[in-house]
Amino acid sequence: MARLNVISGLNRKSAAIALVEAGGRRILFDFGDGLDAGEHPDIDVIGAVDAVFLSHAHKDHAGSLERLGEIGNPAVFATERTLDFLRGSLCPETAHAIPERGSFDVDGLKLSTGRCGHAPGGVWFHMETEKGGFIYTGDISLESQGMPFDYPPQAATLLVDASYGDREQDLGDQISAMADYARGGAVLCCPAAGRGTDMVLAMASHGLAVHVSAAVGEEVEAATGERFPVVNGETAQPYQVIVATESNAEAGLSAELLKRGGFRFVFSSHVPNGTPAAALIGREEAVWLPWNVHPRKHDILALAEHCGSRQVLPAFVDMAMAPELAHALGARLRLETETEI
């Protein structure tokens, strides 16, 4: 019988790490690091594992790769695009490419993937089990205008991204609000390997002359073939609309422009404690405007219905802050860290 143990990420926004024991194998879905300054998951409880499957390249899902030695130096499986984003974090002999949409076997375990709509190259995972199948979504979005979402197959157990809890606001309304605010100049911060392409195209569709950091420009061109003017820490101007990494001005062009001064900043990601974004917002020197990159309440419920899931584990959210979602899930809701799947 397959068994799930959520090491980190259940009932709070934290590093994503889920251990599954099945068929004599021990595997991890994601191997993330903490988001708050100095926060790191307790991986001593994991022990040696046979493989790690990464949903995408963001820190909270892949940020503990430098600690692979502590869990037995297992093989790491991810899509080609995710591995490209993680170049330098993995030894070539450790990394193995998997399809963005397709099926594959690893040591007798049967898995399949589909595009997650959250990050370029990002995927969800489905694993066959005796009790009706298991889906691990990682981070997903059903609203992205440039990153497709593929609906998963049926599964009795669904460990689903529920980062927004009860949120229902539509991304289209959020885009309009951000475009209105950005007119006259603003730095729109985003993570690398994330929503940058969507932001650029959405702002351009609202008639804004968009500039980009080098990292975002490369992502846009790879995804669409389009090129937008690239600016750096010296050439960027406060009157320009600039889509730049990183998401909380902790690095990249956004950090350079913060140090230079004179720019308006817009943040839209989760804001961890101890980041420049948290300090700026706290002093009312920057704004936070939502941009959906996770599913809304009705998306989660629709996905659970689509998959016919009898057990739903909402990840990356404090469910005490999502009473409507908890009520709607009813008897399907599972908050125990360990369960049979």
Short mmCIF file of C-alpha atoms in Angstrom, two decimals:
data_model
loop_
_atom_site.label_atom_id
_atom_site.label_comp_id
_atom_site.label_asym_id
_atom_site.label_seq_id
_atom_site.Cartn_x
_atom_site.Cartn_y
_atom_site.Cartn_z
CA MET A 1 0.00 0.00 0.00
CA ALA A 2 1.31 3.48 -0.90
CA ARG A 3 1.69 6.00 1.90
CA LEU A 4 2.03 9.80 1.79
CA ASN A 5 3.88 11.86 4.40
CA VAL A 6 3.80 15.61 3.82
CA ILE A 7 7.13 16.74 5.27
CA SER A 8 6.51 20.44 4.66
CA GLY A 9 3.88 22.62 3.00
CA LEU A 10 0.65 21.41 4.57
CA ASN A 11 -1.50 23.98 6.41
CA ARG A 12 0.97 26.82 5.88
CA LYS A 13 2.93 28.60 3.16
CA SER A 14 6.31 26.91 3.41
CA ALA A 15 8.76 24.69 1.57
CA ALA A 16 7.11 22.04 -0.59
CA ILE A 17 8.26 18.51 0.27
CA ALA A 18 6.04 15.41 0.07
CA LEU A 19 7.35 11.89 0.70
CA VAL A 20 5.65 8.88 -0.89
CA GLU A 21 6.52 5.29 -0.03
CA ALA A 22 5.27 2.80 -2.60
CA GLY A 23 6.43 -0.43 -4.21
CA GLY A 24 9.47 -0.62 -1.96
CA ARG A 25 10.60 2.84 -3.13
CA ARG A 26 10.82 6.15 -1.26
CA ILE A 27 10.37 9.23 -3.45
CA LEU A 28 9.96 12.96 -2.90
CA PHE A 29 7.68 15.29 -4.78
CA ASP A 30 9.56 18.60 -4.66
CA PHE A 31 12.46 19.50 -2.40
CA GLY A 32 11.93 23.15 -1.55
CA ASP A 33 13.49 25.61 0.85
CA GLY A 34 11.80 28.12 3.16
CA LEU A 35 10.68 31.55 2.00
CA ASP A 36 11.20 33.61 5.15
CA ALA A 37 14.74 34.69 5.99
CA GLY A 38 16.54 31.89 7.85
CA GLU A 39 13.66 29.41 7.39
CA HIS A 40 14.71 25.93 6.29
CA PRO A 41 12.73 22.67 6.38
CA ASP A 42 13.69 19.87 8.75
CA ILE A 43 14.91 17.24 6.32
CA ASP A 44 16.53 15.04 8.97
CA VAL A 45 13.17 13.29 9.29
CA ILE A 46 13.20 12.19 5.64
CA GLY A 47 16.04 9.68 5.50
CA ALA A 48 17.41 8.28 2.26
CA VAL A 49 15.18 8.43 -0.80
CA ASP A 50 15.40 6.85 -4.24
CA ALA A 51 14.27 9.79 -6.39
CA VAL A 52 13.12 13.41 -6.31
CA PHE A 53 10.47 14.68 -8.74
CA LEU A 54 10.43 18.46 -9.17
CA SER A 55 7.28 20.29 -10.24
CA HIS A 56 9.15 23.51 -11.18
CA ALA A 57 12.25 25.55 -10.42
CA HIS A 58 11.05 28.08 -7.82
CA LYS A 59 12.91 28.23 -4.50
CA ASP A 60 10.08 26.89 -2.35
CA HIS A 61 9.89 23.80 -4.57
CA ALA A 62 13.52 23.22 -5.58
CA GLY A 63 15.60 25.34 -3.20
CA SER A 64 17.00 22.46 -1.12
CA LEU A 65 18.80 20.75 -3.99
CA GLU A 66 22.15 21.66 -2.45
CA ARG A 67 21.19 19.30 0.40
CA LEU A 68 20.70 16.19 -1.76
CA GLY A 69 23.60 14.53 0.05
CA GLU A 70 21.55 14.55 3.24
CA ILE A 71 18.89 12.34 1.63
CA GLY A 72 21.22 9.88 -0.12
CA ASN A 73 22.06 11.74 -3.36
CA PRO A 74 18.99 10.46 -5.24
CA ALA A 75 18.27 10.93 -8.93
CA VAL A 76 16.33 14.11 -9.73
CA PHE A 77 13.57 14.11 -12.35
CA ALA A 78 12.25 17.32 -13.95
CA THR A 79 11.31 18.67 -17.36
CA GLU A 80 14.00 19.97 -19.72
CA ARG A 81 12.95 23.57 -19.14
CA THR A 82 12.98 23.18 -15.38
CA LEU A 83 16.44 21.59 -15.55
CA ASP A 84 17.62 24.51 -17.69
CA PHE A 85 16.48 26.97 -15.00
CA LEU A 86 18.33 24.89 -12.39
CA ARG A 87 21.55 24.70 -14.34
CA GLY A 88 24.42 24.81 -11.84
CA SER A 89 22.33 23.37 -9.01
CA LEU A 90 22.51 19.75 -10.23
CA CYS A 91 25.24 17.42 -11.43
CA PRO A 92 24.49 16.23 -14.99
CA GLU A 93 24.60 12.58 -13.92
CA THR A 94 21.96 13.29 -11.25
CA ALA A 95 19.43 15.02 -13.52
CA HIS A 96 16.92 13.14 -15.67
CA ALA A 97 14.45 14.78 -18.08
CA ILE A 98 10.76 13.90 -18.04
CA PRO A 99 7.98 15.03 -20.41
CA GLU A 100 5.81 18.10 -19.79
CA ARG A 101 2.89 15.97 -20.93
CA GLY A 102 3.25 12.21 -20.94
CA SER A 103 3.78 8.98 -19.01
CA PHE A 104 6.91 7.27 -17.75
CA ASP A 105 8.09 4.54 -15.35
CA VAL A 106 10.71 4.89 -12.62
CA ASP A 107 11.73 1.72 -10.79
CA GLY A 108 8.33 0.18 -11.42
CA LEU A 109 6.35 3.27 -10.38
CA LYS A 110 3.99 4.52 -13.08
CA LEU A 111 3.75 8.31 -13.32
CA SER A 112 2.36 10.88 -15.71
CA THR A 113 2.67 14.66 -16.03
CA GLY A 114 0.78 17.65 -17.40
CA ARG A 115 1.50 21.36 -17.71
CA CYS A 116 0.75 23.32 -14.55
CA GLY A 117 0.04 26.86 -15.85
CA HIS A 118 2.22 28.40 -13.12
CA ALA A 119 5.79 28.38 -14.44
CA PRO A 120 7.52 27.62 -17.75
CA GLY A 121 8.26 23.91 -17.82
CA GLY A 122 6.28 23.34 -14.63
CA VAL A 123 4.18 20.18 -14.24
CA TRP A 124 1.84 18.30 -11.95
CA PHE A 125 2.35 14.58 -11.26
CA HIS A 126 -0.07 11.64 -11.26
CA MET A 127 1.00 8.32 -9.77
CA GLU A 128 -0.89 5.05 -10.03
CA THR A 129 -1.67 3.46 -6.65
CA GLU A 130 -3.76 0.55 -5.41
CA LYS A 131 -6.23 2.93 -3.74
CA GLY A 132 -7.16 4.85 -6.89
CA GLY A 133 -4.23 7.10 -7.73
CA PHE A 134 -2.46 10.15 -6.34
CA ILE A 135 -1.99 13.64 -7.79
CA TYR A 136 0.61 16.11 -6.57
CA THR A 137 0.02 19.46 -8.24
CA GLY A 138 2.97 21.54 -7.03
CA ASP A 139 1.93 25.11 -7.89
CA ILE A 140 -0.78 25.48 -10.53
CA SER A 141 -2.82 28.17 -12.20
CA LEU A 142 -5.87 27.77 -14.39
CA GLU A 143 -5.86 31.43 -15.51
CA SER A 144 -2.50 32.06 -17.12
CA GLN A 145 -2.79 33.61 -20.58
CA GLY A 146 0.52 32.21 -21.78
CA MET A 147 1.18 29.02 -19.80
CA PRO A 148 -1.33 26.21 -20.45
CA PHE A 149 -2.90 24.04 -17.77
CA ASP A 150 -3.67 20.40 -18.57
CA TYR A 151 -6.39 18.79 -16.50
CA PRO A 152 -5.14 15.71 -14.62
CA PRO A 153 -6.79 12.27 -14.79
CA GLN A 154 -8.91 10.71 -12.07
CA ALA A 155 -7.26 10.19 -8.68
CA ALA A 156 -8.64 9.26 -5.28
CA THR A 157 -6.14 11.51 -3.47
CA LEU A 158 -5.35 15.09 -4.50
CA LEU A 159 -2.59 17.14 -2.86
CA VAL A 160 -3.43 20.51 -4.38
CA ASP A 161 -2.01 24.01 -4.37
CA ALA A 162 -4.46 26.08 -2.32
CA SER A 163 -2.19 29.07 -1.68
CA TYR A 164 -5.00 31.63 -2.05
CA GLY A 165 -7.50 29.88 0.19
CA ASP A 166 -10.90 31.53 -0.32
CA ARG A 167 -9.79 34.05 -2.97
CA GLU A 168 -12.12 34.37 -5.95
CA GLN A 169 -10.94 37.54 -7.71
CA ASP A 170 -10.44 37.18 -11.47
CA LEU A 171 -6.99 37.65 -13.02
CA GLY A 172 -8.41 39.88 -15.77
CA ASP A 173 -9.56 42.42 -13.19
CA GLN A 174 -6.17 42.28 -11.50
CA ILE A 175 -4.36 42.91 -14.79
CA SER A 176 -6.48 46.00 -15.47
CA ALA A 177 -5.76 47.37 -12.00
CA MET A 178 -2.02 46.83 -12.39
CA ALA A 179 -1.94 48.41 -15.86
CA ASP A 180 -3.76 51.47 -14.53
CA TYR A 181 -1.28 51.82 -11.67
CA ALA A 182 1.78 51.29 -13.88
CA ARG A 183 0.99 54.13 -16.28
CA GLY A 184 3.65 56.77 -15.86
CA GLY A 185 6.25 54.24 -14.75
CA ALA A 186 6.65 51.34 -12.36
CA VAL A 187 8.84 48.31 -11.69
CA LEU A 188 6.66 45.19 -11.76
CA CYS A 189 8.58 42.55 -9.83
CA CYS A 190 8.32 38.86 -10.69
CA PRO A 191 10.28 35.65 -10.07
CA ALA A 192 12.59 34.19 -12.66
CA ALA A 193 11.01 31.24 -14.47
CA GLY A 194 7.58 32.55 -13.56
CA ARG A 195 4.87 34.98 -14.66
CA GLY A 196 7.23 37.43 -16.39
CA THR A 197 6.09 36.59 -19.91
CA ASP A 198 2.43 36.86 -18.94
CA MET A 199 3.05 40.24 -17.29
CA VAL A 200 4.88 41.64 -20.30
CA LEU A 201 2.22 40.57 -22.78
CA ALA A 202 -0.65 41.71 -20.56
CA MET A 203 0.82 45.17 -19.96
CA ALA A 204 1.57 45.55 -23.68
CA SER A 205 -2.02 44.57 -24.51
CA HIS A 206 -3.14 47.51 -22.36
CA GLY A 207 -1.13 49.88 -24.53
CA LEU A 208 1.91 50.27 -22.26
CA ALA A 209 5.44 50.48 -23.65
CA VAL A 210 7.02 47.65 -21.70
CA HIS A 211 10.70 47.26 -20.90
CA VAL A 212 12.25 44.15 -19.39
CA SER A 213 15.23 42.92 -17.43
CA ALA A 214 17.58 40.60 -19.32
CA ALA A 215 16.25 37.49 -17.58
CA VAL A 216 12.62 38.32 -18.35
CA GLY A 217 13.50 39.28 -21.92
CA GLU A 218 15.06 35.86 -22.51
CA GLU A 219 11.96 34.13 -21.16
CA VAL A 220 9.62 36.19 -23.34
CA GLU A 221 11.63 35.53 -26.47
CA ALA A 222 11.88 31.80 -25.72
CA ALA A 223 8.13 31.56 -25.19
CA THR A 224 6.85 33.83 -27.96
CA GLY A 225 9.70 34.83 -30.26
CA GLU A 226 8.97 38.49 -29.44
CA ARG A 227 11.62 40.91 -28.25
CA PHE A 228 11.06 43.78 -25.84
CA PRO A 229 13.56 46.54 -24.98
CA VAL A 230 16.01 45.34 -22.32
CA VAL A 231 17.15 47.75 -19.61
CA ASN A 232 19.71 47.39 -16.84
CA GLY A 233 20.58 49.15 -13.60
CA GLU A 234 22.05 52.12 -15.45
CA THR A 235 19.73 52.53 -18.44
CA ALA A 236 16.36 52.00 -16.74
CA GLN A 237 14.29 55.15 -16.16
CA PRO A 238 11.56 55.81 -13.54
CA TYR A 239 8.99 56.75 -16.21
CA GLN A 240 9.28 53.32 -17.89
CA VAL A 241 7.10 50.27 -17.21
CA ILE A 242 9.68 47.60 -16.35
CA VAL A 243 9.02 43.91 -15.71
CA ALA A 244 11.99 42.71 -13.69
CA THR A 245 13.26 39.92 -11.48
CA GLU A 246 13.25 39.14 -8.60
CA SER A 247 9.81 38.99 -7.03
CA ASN A 248 10.62 40.71 -3.73
CA ALA A 249 13.51 42.97 -4.87
CA GLU A 250 15.92 40.61 -3.16
CA ALA A 251 18.10 40.19 -6.25
CA GLY A 252 18.24 40.90 -9.98
CA LEU A 253 17.33 44.17 -11.66
CA SER A 254 14.65 45.00 -9.10
CA ALA A 255 17.31 45.00 -6.35
CA GLU A 256 19.58 47.21 -8.46
CA LEU A 257 16.81 49.73 -9.09
CA LEU A 258 15.80 49.76 -5.44
CA LYS A 259 19.36 50.62 -4.49
CA ARG A 260 19.50 53.32 -7.17
CA GLY A 261 16.24 54.90 -5.93
CA GLY A 262 13.51 56.97 -7.55
CA PHE A 263 11.39 54.08 -8.90
CA ARG A 264 7.84 53.00 -8.00
CA PHE A 265 7.66 49.31 -7.09
CA VAL A 266 4.74 46.91 -7.49
CA PHE A 267 4.89 43.52 -5.78
CA SER A 268 2.41 40.72 -6.41
CA SER A 269 3.96 37.54 -5.03
CA HIS A 270 3.88 36.10 -1.53
CA VAL A 271 5.96 38.56 0.54
CA PRO A 272 8.19 36.71 3.03
CA ASN A 273 9.34 38.35 6.23
CA GLY A 274 12.75 39.96 6.01
CA THR A 275 12.61 40.80 2.30
CA PRO A 276 13.01 44.29 0.82
CA ALA A 277 9.42 44.05 -0.40
CA ALA A 278 8.14 43.50 3.13
CA ALA A 279 10.06 46.53 4.38
CA LEU A 280 8.92 48.79 1.52
CA ILE A 281 5.27 47.79 1.85
CA GLY A 282 5.45 48.19 5.62
CA ARG A 283 6.70 51.77 5.18
CA GLU A 284 4.05 52.42 2.49
CA GLU A 285 6.82 53.09 -0.02
CA ALA A 286 5.59 50.40 -2.43
CA VAL A 287 2.30 48.72 -3.28
CA TRP A 288 1.18 45.12 -3.39
CA LEU A 289 -1.33 44.30 -6.12
CA PRO A 290 -2.59 40.74 -6.66
CA TRP A 291 -1.78 38.71 -9.76
CA ASN A 292 -3.20 35.21 -9.67
CA VAL A 293 -0.59 32.51 -10.17
CA HIS A 294 -2.37 29.96 -7.98
CA PRO A 295 -5.90 28.51 -8.17
CA ARG A 296 -8.91 30.29 -6.72
CA LYS A 297 -11.37 28.57 -4.41
CA HIS A 298 -13.72 27.50 -7.21
CA ASP A 299 -10.76 26.25 -9.29
CA ILE A 300 -9.76 23.91 -6.46
CA LEU A 301 -13.28 22.62 -6.03
CA ALA A 302 -13.71 22.12 -9.78
CA LEU A 303 -10.42 20.24 -9.96
CA ALA A 304 -11.40 17.96 -7.08
CA GLU A 305 -14.69 17.19 -8.86
CA HIS A 306 -12.94 16.62 -12.19
CA CYS A 307 -10.51 14.16 -10.61
CA GLY A 308 -13.19 12.44 -8.53
CA SER A 309 -10.98 12.83 -5.47
CA ARG A 310 -12.16 11.37 -2.16
CA GLN A 311 -9.25 12.88 -0.21
CA VAL A 312 -8.12 16.49 -0.78
CA LEU A 313 -5.08 17.91 0.97
CA PRO A 314 -4.92 21.71 0.47
CA ALA A 315 -1.26 22.74 0.44
CA PHE A 316 0.57 26.01 1.07
CA VAL A 317 -2.24 27.69 3.04
CA ASP A 318 -3.36 28.01 6.65
CA MET A 319 -6.83 26.47 6.40
CA ALA A 320 -7.97 28.46 9.43
CA MET A 321 -7.86 31.41 7.00
CA ALA A 322 -9.94 29.57 4.37
CA PRO A 323 -13.22 28.63 6.07
CA GLU A 324 -15.25 28.69 2.85
CA LEU A 325 -12.93 26.25 1.11
CA ALA A 326 -12.84 24.00 4.16
CA HIS A 327 -16.65 23.94 4.33
CA ALA A 328 -17.01 23.24 0.60
CA LEU A 329 -14.54 20.34 0.72
CA GLY A 330 -16.43 18.82 3.64
CA ALA A 331 -15.59 15.18 4.30
CA ARG A 332 -12.97 15.20 1.55
CA LEU A 333 -10.71 17.58 3.51
CA ARG A 334 -7.54 16.01 4.94
CA LEU A 335 -5.09 17.94 7.09
CA GLU A 336 -3.19 14.97 8.55
CA THR A 337 0.41 14.88 7.37
CA GLU A 338 0.32 11.09 6.90
CA THR A 339 -2.27 9.14 4.95
CA GLU A 340 -2.65 6.07 2.76
CA ILE A 341 -2.99 6.84 -0.94
#
